[in-house]
mmCIF file of C-alpha atoms in Angstrom:
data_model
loop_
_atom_site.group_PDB
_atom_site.id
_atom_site.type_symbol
_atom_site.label_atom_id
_atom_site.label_comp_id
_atom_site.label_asym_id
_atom_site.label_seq_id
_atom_site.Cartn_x
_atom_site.Cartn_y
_atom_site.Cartn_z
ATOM 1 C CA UNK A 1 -3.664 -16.268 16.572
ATOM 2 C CA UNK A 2 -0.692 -18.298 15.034
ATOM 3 C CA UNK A 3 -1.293 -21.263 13.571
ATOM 4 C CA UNK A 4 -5.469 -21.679 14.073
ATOM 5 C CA UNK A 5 -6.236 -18.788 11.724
ATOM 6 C CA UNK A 6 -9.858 -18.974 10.504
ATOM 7 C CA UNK A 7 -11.289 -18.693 7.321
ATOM 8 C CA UNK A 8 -10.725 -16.227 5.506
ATOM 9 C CA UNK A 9 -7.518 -15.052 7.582
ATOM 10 C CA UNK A 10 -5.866 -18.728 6.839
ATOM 11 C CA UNK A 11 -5.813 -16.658 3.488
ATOM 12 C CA UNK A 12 -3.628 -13.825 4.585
ATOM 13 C CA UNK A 13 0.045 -14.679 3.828
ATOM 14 C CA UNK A 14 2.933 -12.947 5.900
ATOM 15 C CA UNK A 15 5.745 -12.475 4.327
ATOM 16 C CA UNK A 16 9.088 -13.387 5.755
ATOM 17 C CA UNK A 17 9.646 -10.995 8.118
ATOM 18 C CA UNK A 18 6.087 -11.847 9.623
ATOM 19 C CA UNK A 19 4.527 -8.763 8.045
ATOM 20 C CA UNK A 20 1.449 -7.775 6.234
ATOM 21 C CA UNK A 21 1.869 -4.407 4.260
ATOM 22 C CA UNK A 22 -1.496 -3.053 5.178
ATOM 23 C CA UNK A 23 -2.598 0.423 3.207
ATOM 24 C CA UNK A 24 -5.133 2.975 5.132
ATOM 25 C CA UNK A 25 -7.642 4.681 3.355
ATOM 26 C CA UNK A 26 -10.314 7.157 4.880
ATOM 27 C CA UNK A 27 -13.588 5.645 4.235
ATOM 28 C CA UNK A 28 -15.352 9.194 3.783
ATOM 29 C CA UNK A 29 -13.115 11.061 1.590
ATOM 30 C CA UNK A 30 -11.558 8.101 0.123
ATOM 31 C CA UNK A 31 -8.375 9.742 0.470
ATOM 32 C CA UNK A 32 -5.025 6.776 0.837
ATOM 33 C CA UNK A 33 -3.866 7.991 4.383
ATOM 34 C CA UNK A 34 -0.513 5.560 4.900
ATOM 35 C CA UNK A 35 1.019 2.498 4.218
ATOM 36 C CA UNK A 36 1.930 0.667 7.240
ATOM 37 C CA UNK A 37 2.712 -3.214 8.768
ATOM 38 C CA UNK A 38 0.765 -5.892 10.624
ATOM 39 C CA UNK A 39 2.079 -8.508 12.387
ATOM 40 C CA UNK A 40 -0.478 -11.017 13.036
ATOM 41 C CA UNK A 41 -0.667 -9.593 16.421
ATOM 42 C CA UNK A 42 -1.163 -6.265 15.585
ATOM 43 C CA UNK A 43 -4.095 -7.753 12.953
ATOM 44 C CA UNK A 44 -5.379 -9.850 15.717
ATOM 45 C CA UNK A 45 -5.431 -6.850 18.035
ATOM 46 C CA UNK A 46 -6.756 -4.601 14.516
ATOM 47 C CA UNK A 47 -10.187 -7.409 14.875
ATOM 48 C CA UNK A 48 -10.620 -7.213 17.938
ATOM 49 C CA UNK A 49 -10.973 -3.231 18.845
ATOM 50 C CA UNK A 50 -11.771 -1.998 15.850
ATOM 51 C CA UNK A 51 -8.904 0.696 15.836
ATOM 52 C CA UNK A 52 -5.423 -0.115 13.922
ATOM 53 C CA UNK A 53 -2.870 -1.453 15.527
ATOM 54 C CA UNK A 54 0.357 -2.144 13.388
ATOM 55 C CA UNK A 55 4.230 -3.416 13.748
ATOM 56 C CA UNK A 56 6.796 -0.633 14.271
ATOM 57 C CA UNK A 57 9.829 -1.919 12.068
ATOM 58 C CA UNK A 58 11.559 1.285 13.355
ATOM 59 C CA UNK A 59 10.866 0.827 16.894
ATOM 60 C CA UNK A 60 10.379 -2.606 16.582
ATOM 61 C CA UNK A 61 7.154 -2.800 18.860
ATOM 62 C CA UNK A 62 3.470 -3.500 18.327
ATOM 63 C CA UNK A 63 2.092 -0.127 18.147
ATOM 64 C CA UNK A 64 -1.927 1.114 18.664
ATOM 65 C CA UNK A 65 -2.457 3.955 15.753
ATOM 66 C CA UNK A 66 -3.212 6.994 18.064
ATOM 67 C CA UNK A 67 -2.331 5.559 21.643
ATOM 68 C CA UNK A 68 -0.030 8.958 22.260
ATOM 69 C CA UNK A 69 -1.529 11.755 19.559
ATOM 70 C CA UNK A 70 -4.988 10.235 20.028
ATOM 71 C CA UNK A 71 -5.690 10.261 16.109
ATOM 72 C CA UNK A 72 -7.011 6.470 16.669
ATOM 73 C CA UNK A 73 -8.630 5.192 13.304
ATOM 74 C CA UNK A 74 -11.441 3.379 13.362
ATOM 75 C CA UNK A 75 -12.121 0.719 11.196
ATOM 76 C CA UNK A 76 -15.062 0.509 8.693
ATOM 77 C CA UNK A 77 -14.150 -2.481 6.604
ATOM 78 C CA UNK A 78 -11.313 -4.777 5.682
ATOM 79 C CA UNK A 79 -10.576 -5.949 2.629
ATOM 80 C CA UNK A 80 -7.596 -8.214 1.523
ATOM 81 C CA UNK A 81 -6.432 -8.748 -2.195
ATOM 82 C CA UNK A 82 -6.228 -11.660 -4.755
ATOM 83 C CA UNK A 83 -2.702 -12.841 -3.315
ATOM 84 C CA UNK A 84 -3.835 -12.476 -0.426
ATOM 85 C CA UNK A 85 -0.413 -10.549 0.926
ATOM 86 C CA UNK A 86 -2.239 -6.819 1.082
ATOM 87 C CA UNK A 87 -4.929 -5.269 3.354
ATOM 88 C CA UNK A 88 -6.718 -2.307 2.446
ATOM 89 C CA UNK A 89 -8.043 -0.653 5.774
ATOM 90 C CA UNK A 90 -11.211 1.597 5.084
ATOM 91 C CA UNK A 91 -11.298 3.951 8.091
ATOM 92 C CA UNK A 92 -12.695 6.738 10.056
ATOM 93 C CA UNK A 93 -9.642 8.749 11.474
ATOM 94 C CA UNK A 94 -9.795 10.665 14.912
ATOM 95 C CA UNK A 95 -7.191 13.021 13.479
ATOM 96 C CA UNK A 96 -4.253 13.754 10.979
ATOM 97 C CA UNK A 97 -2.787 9.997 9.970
ATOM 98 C CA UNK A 98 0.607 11.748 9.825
ATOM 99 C CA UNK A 99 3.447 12.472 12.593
ATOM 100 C CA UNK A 100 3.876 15.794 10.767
ATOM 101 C CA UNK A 101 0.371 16.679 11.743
ATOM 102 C CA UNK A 102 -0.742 16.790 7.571
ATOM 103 C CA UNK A 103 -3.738 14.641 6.996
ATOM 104 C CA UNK A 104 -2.091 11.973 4.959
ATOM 105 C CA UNK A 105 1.336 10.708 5.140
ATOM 106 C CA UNK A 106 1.217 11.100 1.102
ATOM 107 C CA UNK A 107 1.341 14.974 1.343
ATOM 108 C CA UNK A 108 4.332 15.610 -1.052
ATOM 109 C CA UNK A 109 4.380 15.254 -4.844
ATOM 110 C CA UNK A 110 6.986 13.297 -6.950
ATOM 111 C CA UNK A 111 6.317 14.801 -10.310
ATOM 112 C CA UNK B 1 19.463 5.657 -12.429
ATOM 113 C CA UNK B 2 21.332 4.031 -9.831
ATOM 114 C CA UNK B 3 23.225 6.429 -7.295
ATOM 115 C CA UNK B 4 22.543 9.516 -9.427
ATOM 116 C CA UNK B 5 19.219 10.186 -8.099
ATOM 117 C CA UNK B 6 17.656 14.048 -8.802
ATOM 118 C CA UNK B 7 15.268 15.372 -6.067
ATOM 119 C CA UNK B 8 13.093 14.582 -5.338
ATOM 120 C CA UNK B 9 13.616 11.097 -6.254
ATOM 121 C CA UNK B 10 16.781 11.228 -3.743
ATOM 122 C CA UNK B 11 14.270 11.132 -1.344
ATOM 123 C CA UNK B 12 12.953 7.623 -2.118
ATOM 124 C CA UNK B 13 14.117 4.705 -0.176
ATOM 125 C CA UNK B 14 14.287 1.362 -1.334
ATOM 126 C CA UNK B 15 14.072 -1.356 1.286
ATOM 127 C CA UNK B 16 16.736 -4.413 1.414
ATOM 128 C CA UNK B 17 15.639 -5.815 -1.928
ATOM 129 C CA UNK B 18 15.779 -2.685 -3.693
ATOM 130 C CA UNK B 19 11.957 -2.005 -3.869
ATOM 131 C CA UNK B 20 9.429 0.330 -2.887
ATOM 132 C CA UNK B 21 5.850 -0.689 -2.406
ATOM 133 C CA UNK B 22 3.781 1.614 -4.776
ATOM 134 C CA UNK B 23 -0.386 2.171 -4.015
ATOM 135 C CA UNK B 24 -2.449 1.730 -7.314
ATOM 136 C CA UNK B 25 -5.160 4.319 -6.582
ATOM 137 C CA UNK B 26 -7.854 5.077 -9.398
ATOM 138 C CA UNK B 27 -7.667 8.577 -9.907
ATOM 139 C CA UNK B 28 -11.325 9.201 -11.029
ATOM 140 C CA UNK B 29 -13.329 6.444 -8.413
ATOM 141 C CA UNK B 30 -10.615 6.519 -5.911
ATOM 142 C CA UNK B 31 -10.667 2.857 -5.059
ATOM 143 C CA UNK B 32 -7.505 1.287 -4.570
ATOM 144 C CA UNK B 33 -6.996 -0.749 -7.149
ATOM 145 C CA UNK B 34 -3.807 -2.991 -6.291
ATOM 146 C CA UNK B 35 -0.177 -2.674 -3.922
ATOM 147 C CA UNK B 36 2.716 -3.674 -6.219
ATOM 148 C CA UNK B 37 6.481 -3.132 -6.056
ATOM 149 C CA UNK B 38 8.989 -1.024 -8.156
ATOM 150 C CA UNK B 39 12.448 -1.480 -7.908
ATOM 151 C CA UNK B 40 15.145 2.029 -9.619
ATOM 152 C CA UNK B 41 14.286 1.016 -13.021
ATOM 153 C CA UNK B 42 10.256 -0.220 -13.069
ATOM 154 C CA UNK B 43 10.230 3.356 -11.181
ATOM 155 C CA UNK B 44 12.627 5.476 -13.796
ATOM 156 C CA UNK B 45 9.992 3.283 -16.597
ATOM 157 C CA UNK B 46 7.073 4.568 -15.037
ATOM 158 C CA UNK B 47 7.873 8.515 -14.698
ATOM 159 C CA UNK B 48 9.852 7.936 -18.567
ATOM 160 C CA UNK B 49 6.606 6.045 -20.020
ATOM 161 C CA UNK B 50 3.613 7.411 -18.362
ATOM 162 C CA UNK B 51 2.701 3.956 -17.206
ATOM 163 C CA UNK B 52 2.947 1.849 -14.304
ATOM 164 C CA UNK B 53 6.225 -0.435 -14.093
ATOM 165 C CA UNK B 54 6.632 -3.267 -11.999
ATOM 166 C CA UNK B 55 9.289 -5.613 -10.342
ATOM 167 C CA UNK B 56 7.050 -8.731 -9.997
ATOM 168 C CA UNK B 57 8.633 -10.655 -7.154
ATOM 169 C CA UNK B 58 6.918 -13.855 -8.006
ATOM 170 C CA UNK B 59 9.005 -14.189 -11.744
ATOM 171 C CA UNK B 60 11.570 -12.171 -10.736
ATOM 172 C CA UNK B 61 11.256 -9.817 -13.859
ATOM 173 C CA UNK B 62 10.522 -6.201 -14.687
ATOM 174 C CA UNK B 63 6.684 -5.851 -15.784
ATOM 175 C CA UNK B 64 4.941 -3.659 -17.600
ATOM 176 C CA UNK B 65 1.023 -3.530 -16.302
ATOM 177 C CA UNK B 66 -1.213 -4.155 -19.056
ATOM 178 C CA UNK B 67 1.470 -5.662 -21.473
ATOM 179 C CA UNK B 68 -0.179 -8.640 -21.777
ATOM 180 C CA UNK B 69 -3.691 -8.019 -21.162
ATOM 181 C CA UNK B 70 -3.861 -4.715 -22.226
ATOM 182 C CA UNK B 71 -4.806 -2.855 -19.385
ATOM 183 C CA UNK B 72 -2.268 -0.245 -18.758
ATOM 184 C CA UNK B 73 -2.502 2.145 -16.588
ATOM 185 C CA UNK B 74 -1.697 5.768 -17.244
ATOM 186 C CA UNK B 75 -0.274 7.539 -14.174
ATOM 187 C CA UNK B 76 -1.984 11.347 -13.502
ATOM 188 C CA UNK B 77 -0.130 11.946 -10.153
ATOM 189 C CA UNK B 78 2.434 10.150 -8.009
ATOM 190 C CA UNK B 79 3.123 11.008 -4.292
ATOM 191 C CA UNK B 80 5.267 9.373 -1.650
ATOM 192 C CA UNK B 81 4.992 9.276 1.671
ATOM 193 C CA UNK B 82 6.340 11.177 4.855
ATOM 194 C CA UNK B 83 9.183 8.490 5.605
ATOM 195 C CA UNK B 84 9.744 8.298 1.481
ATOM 196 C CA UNK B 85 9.410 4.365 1.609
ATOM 197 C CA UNK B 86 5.928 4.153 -0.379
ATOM 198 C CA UNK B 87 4.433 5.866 -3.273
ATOM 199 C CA UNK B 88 0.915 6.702 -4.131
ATOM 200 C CA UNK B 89 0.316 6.424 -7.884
ATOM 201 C CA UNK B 90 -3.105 7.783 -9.158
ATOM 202 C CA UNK B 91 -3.935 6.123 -12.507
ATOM 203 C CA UNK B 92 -6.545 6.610 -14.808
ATOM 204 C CA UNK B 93 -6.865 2.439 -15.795
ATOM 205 C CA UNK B 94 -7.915 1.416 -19.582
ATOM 206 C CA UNK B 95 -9.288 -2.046 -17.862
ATOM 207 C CA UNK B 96 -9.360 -3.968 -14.715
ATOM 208 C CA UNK B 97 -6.237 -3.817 -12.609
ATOM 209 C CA UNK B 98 -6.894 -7.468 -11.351
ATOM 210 C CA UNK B 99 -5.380 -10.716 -13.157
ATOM 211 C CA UNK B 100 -8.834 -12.218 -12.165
ATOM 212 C CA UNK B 101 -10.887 -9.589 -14.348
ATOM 213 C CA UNK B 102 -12.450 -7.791 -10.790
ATOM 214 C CA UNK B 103 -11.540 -3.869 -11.609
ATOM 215 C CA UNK B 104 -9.671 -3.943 -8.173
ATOM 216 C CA UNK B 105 -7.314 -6.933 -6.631
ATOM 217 C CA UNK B 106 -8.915 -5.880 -3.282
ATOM 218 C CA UNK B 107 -12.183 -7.161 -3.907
ATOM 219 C CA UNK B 108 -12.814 -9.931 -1.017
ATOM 220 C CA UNK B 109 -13.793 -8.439 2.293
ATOM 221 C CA UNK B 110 -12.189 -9.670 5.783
ATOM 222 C CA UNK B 111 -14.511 -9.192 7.596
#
């Protein structure tokens, strides 16, 4: 992708480290699933299949939502916001978002 | 607050700037309404005041939502995540949450 993004991802601004802070909601219950990062790769990649695809910054590697628990999530709609340095990801998910196996990675409450 | 951090707020990481990226959601509708960031004290503000503190990153200062136009938000819940780097903040919103006057900054769609 680079450099030749079309309109309207030539509106999408990376921040430094590359990244796109992209949030995941589930289109049906409306539920916020995670928060997690998109290279412009891993948006790219996010376009073309349908399914999420985000940056590890832990592991450091592109990384397909679902590729080894199989909880892919498909996407419904993409949405981006007036700075233009957020997505909001409307999907339908295969499975729990979270490692832990809870449905949402938001599962515990501050106060 | 600084290093004296109660739990479960000791479980809250701040990235290398000192600031965790917090997910406006409206409590009621459950649309996202915007992705902001708090740094220690916009957060200790927020769970002190009942209403959503900022760090804006673009002036560099500590922002109260609403101060200027009037639409604060008052928080109902707030969650964070599995890896304690985001929060989930349900609001109930006296106005819209965007600058532009749209009741959500994610109002364009990508695709």
């Amino acid at each position: 992708m680079g450099t030749n993004l079309q309109y309207p991802l030539n509106h999408i601004k990376f921040d430094g480290n590359g990244l796109l802070p992209a949030i995941i909601q589930n289109d049906q219950s409306k539920d916020v699933l995670m928060l997690a990062y998109m290279d412009a790769e891993a948006l790219e990649k996010t376009i073309e299949t349908g399914e999420t695809w985000f940056w590890s910054r832990s592991r450091q590697t592109l990384w397909h939502k679902g590729e080894t628990s199989g909880n892919v999530q498909r996407v419904i709609e993409m949405r981006y916001d007036c700075d233009g340095d957020a997505l909001l990801v409307l999907v339908a998910p295969a499975g729990p978002a979270c490692h832990t196996g809870e449905s949402t990675c938001f599962f515990r409450l501050l106060e």
